[in-house]
Coordinates of C-alpha atoms in Angstrom, one line a residue:
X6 CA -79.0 14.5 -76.6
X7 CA -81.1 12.2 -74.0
X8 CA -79.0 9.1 -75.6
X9 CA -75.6 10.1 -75.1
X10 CA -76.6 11.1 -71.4
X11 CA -78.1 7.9 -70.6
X12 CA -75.0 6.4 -71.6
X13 CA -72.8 8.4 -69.0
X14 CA -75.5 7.5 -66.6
X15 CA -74.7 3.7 -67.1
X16 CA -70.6 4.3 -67.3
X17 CA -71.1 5.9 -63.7
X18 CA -73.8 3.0 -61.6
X19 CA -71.1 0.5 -63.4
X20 CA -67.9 2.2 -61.7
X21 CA -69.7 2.7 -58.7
X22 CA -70.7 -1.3 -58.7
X23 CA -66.9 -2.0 -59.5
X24 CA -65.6 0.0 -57.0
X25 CA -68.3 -1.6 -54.6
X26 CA -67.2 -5.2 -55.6
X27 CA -63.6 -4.5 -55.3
X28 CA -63.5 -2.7 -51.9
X29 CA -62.8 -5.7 -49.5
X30 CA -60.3 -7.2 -51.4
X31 CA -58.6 -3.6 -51.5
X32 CA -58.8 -3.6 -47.6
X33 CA -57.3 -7.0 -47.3
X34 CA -54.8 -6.4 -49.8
X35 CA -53.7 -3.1 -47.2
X36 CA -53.4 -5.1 -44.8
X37 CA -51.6 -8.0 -46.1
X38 CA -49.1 -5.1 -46.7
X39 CA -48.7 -3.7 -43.5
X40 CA -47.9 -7.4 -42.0
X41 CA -45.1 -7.7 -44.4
X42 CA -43.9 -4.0 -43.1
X43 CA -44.0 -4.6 -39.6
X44 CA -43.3 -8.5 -38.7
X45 CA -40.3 -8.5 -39.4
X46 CA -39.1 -5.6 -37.2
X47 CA -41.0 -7.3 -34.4
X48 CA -39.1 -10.6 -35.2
X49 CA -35.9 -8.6 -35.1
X50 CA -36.2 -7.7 -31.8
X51 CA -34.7 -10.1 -28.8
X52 CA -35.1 -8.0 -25.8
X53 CA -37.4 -8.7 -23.0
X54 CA -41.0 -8.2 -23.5
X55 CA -41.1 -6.7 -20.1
X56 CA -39.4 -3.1 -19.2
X57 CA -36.4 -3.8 -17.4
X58 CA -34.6 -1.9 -14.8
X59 CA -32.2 0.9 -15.6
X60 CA -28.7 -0.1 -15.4
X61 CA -26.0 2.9 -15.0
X62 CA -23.2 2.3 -17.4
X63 CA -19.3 1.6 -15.9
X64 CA -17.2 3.9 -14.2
X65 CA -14.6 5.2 -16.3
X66 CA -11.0 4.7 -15.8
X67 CA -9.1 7.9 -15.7
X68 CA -5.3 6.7 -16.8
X69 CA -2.7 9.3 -16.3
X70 CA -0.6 8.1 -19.8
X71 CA 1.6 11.2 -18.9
X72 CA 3.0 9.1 -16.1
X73 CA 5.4 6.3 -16.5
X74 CA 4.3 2.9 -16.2
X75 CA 4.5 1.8 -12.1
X76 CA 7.6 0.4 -11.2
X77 CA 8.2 -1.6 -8.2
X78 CA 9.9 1.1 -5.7
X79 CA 13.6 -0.4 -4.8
X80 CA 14.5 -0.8 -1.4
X81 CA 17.9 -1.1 0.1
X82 CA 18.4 -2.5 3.4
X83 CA 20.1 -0.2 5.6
X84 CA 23.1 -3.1 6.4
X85 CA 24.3 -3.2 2.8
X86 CA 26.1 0.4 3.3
X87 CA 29.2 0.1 5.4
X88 CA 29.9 2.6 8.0
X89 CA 31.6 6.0 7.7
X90 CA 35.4 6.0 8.3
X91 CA 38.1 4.0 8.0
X92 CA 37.0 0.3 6.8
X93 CA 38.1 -2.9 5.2
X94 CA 36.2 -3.6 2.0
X95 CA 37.0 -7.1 1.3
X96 CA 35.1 -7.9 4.8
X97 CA 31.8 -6.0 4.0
X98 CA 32.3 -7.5 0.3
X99 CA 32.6 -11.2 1.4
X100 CA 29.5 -10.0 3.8
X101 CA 27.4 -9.0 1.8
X102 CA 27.9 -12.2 -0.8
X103 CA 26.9 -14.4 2.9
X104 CA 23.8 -11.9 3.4
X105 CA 22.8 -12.1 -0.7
X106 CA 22.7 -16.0 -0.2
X107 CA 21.3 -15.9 3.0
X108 CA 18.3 -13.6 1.3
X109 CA 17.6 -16.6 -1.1
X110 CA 16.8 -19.0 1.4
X111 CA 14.9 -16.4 4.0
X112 CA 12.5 -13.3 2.5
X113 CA 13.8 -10.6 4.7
X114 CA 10.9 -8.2 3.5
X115 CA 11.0 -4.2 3.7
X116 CA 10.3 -2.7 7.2
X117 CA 11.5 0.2 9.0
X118 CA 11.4 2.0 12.5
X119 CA 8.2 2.2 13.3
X120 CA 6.9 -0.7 11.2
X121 CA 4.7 -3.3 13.3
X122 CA 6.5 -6.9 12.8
X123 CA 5.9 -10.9 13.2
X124 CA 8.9 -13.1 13.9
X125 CA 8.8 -16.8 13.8
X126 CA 11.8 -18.4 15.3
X127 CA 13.4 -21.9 16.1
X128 CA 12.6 -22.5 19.7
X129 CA 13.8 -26.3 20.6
X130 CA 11.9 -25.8 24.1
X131 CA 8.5 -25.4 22.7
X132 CA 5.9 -27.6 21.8
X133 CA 6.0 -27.3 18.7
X134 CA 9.7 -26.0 18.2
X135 CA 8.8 -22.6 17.2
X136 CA 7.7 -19.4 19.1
X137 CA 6.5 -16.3 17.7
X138 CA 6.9 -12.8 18.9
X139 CA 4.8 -9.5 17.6
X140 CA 5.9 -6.3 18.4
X141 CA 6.6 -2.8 17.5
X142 CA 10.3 -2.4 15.5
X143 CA 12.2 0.6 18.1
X144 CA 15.7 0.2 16.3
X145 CA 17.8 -0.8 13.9
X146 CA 21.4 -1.3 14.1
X147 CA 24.6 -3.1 13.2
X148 CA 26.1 -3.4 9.9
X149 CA 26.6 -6.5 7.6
X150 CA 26.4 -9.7 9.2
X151 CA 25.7 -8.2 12.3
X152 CA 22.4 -6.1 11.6
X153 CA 19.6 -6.4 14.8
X154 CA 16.5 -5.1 14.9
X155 CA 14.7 -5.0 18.8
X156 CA 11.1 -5.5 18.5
X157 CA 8.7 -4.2 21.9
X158 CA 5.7 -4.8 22.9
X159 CA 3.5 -4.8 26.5
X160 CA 2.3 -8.1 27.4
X161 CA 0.4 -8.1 30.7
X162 CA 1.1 -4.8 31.6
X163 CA 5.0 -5.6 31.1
X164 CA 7.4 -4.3 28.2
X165 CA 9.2 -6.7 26.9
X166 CA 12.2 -6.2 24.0
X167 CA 13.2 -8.8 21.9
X168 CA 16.2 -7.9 19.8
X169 CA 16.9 -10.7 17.2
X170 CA 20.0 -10.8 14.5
X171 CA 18.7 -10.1 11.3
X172 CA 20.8 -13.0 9.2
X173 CA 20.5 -15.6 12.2
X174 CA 19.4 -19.1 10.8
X175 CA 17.4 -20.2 13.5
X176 CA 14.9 -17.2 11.6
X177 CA 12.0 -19.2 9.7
X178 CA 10.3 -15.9 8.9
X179 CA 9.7 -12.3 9.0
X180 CA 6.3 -10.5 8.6
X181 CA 5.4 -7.3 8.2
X182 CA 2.1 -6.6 9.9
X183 CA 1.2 -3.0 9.0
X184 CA 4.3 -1.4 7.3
X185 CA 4.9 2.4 8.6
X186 CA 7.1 4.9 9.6
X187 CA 7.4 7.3 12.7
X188 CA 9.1 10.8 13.3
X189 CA 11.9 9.8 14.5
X190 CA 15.0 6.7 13.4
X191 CA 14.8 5.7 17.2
X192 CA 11.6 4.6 19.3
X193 CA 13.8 3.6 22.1
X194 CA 11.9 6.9 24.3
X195 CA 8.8 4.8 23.9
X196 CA 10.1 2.0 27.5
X197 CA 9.6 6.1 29.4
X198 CA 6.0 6.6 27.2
X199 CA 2.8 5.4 28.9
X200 CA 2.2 1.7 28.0
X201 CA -0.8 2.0 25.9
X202 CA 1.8 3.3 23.4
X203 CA 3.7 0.1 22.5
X204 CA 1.1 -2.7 23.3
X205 CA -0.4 -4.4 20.7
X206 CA -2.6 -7.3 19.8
X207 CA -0.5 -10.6 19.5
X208 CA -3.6 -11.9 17.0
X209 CA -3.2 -8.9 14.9
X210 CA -3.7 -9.5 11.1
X211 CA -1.7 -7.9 8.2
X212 CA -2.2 -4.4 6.8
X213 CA -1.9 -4.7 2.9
X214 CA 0.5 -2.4 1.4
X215 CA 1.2 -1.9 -2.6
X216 CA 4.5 -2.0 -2.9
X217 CA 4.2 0.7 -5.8
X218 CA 3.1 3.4 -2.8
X219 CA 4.8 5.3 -0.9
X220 CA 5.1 4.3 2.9
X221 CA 3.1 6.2 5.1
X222 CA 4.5 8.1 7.7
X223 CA 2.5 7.9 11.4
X224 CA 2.7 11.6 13.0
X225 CA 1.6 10.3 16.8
X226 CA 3.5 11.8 19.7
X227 CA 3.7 9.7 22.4
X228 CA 2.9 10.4 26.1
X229 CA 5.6 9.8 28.9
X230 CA 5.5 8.8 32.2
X231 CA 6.7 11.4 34.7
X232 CA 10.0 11.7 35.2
X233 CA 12.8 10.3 35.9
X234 CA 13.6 8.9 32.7
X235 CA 16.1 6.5 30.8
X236 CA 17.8 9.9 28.8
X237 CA 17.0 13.3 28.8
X238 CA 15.3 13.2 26.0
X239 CA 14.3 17.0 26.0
X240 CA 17.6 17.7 25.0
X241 CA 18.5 18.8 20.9
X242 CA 21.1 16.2 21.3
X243 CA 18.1 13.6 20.5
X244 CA 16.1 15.7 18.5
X245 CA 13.0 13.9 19.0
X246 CA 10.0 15.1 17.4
X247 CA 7.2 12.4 19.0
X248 CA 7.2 12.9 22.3
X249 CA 4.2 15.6 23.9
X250 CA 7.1 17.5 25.8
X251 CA 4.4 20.5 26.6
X252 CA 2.4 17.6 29.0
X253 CA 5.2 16.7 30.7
X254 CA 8.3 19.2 31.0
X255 CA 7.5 23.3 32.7
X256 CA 8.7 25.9 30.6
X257 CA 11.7 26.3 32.9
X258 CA 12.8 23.2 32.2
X259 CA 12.5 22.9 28.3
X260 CA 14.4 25.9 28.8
X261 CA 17.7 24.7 30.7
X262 CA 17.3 22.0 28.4
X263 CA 17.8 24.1 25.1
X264 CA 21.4 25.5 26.7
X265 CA 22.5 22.4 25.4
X266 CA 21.6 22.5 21.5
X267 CA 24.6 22.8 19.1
X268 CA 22.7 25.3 16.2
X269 CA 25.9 25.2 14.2
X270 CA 26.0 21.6 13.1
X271 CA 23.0 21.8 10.9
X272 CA 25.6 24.0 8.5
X273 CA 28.6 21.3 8.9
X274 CA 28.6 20.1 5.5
X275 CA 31.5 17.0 6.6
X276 CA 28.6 15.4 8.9
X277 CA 26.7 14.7 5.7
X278 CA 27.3 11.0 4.8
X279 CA 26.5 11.0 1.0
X280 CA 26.0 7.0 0.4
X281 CA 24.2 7.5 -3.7
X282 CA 27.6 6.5 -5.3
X283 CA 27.3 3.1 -3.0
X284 CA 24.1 3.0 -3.5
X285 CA 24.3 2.5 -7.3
X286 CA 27.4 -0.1 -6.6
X287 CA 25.7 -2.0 -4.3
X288 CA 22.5 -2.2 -6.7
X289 CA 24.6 -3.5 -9.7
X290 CA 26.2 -6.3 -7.5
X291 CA 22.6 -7.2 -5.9
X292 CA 21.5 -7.3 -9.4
X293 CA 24.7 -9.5 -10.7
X294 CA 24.0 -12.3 -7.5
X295 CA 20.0 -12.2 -8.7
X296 CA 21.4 -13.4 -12.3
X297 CA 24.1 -15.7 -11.2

């Protein structure tokens, strides 16, 4: 009985011994093991060591695909359409074939009533045989070859009023400063209105414009000098709809002047001029000279 127990005795000190022997290359072995788990994730990484600052992502872009693609918005000059009544095609034809070819030399750009404009002209008195003139466009008129537009502006407390012909050669170029429109197709109330109203910086630099938007319309009403004036322009005749008339008529007198309005001709269908059918002719020969 003592035998066999003094021979578990032994088994045990020797396992223990063992055990003993064997733990540091156990502990060694661990960690040789837990540098082969985690170098190579730390050798994966490539970002900075320090914490960087946070960096919001990009804006998104919000694209309406219901929409069609923008298209450059067309723009016929008011010259192309002949006049109402009794005319002779073959002239405004040959006319217009002049003012298509007279486009390909000059860039007559897209302006209207209203629209703030830079001419450059041949001036053979000058110094440098040029002159320019800034002003605000007040009208537009004429038809064909013989379309003007009248620029104003106040220079040194003085209006002046250039009116120039739109297809004259001595025309180097035509810029479009800040591209707008007004209330009314006729500024010419604006030599009665207060100066401040038409004067404008000769220096002043261009307003851009996409020519995918629509043109903006500018909704000021004007201030006139007391009266008398050029017209009556109180009067429906002109319906004019940018002039303050409350700061300068009496209620007597915007009155008498509404005797003369003519309610019915709003309804009179014949005064219509409807111009879409030479509209779309006048496109497909502007499109035929651009290919030729």
């Amino acid at each position: 009985m003592a035998a066999p127990m003094a021979e578990g005795c032994r088994v045990s000190l020797n396992l223990a011994r063992s055990f003993r022997t064997a733990r540091p290359r156990l502990a060694t072995l661990a960690s040789d093991v837990f540098c082969v788990r985690t170098g190579p994730s730390r050798l994966q990484s490539t970002g900075p060591s320090e914490p960087s600052g946070f960096k919001p992502p990009p804006k998104p872009v919000m694209v309406d695909r219901r929409r069609a693609p923008e298209e450059q918005r067309r723009f016929l000059s008011p010259e192309f359409i002949p006049p109402r009544g009794r005319t002779n095609p073959l002239k405004f034809q040959l006319e217009r074939k002049d003012m298509l070819e007279r486009r390909k030399v000059l860039h007559i750009p897209e302006f209207y009533v209203g629209s703030i404009l830079r001419v450059t002209t041949a001036d053979p008195y000058a110094s440098g045989k040029t002159s320019q003139f800034l002003g605000i466009c007040i009208q537009r008129s004429g038809k064909g070859l013989g379309a003007t537009f009248t620029l104003r502006n106040t220079i040194e407390g003085q209006g002046v009023e250039l009116c120039f012909e739109l297809y004259n050669p001595r025309i180097h170029e035509i810029q479009v400063v800040k591209l707008e429109k007004r209330l009314d197709d006729s500024l010419l109330y604006l030599r009665d209105a207060l100066p401040e109203f038409s004067t404008f910086d000769v220096n002043m630099k261009p307003v851009p414009h996409e020519s995918s938007q629509e043109v903006p319309v500018n909704k000021l009403q004007v201030k006139m000098k007391p009266k008398p004036w050029s017209k009556r322009w109180e009067r429906p005749y002109f319906n004019i709809k940018g002039i303050r008339f409350d700061l300068a008529l009496t209620e007597e007198q915007m009155k008498e002047a509404q005797k003369w309005s003519q309610p019915w001709l709003e309804f009179d269908m014949m005064r219509e001029y409807d111009t879409s059918k030479i509209e779309a002719a006048l496109w497909e020969e502007i499109e035929a000279s651009k290919k030729s």
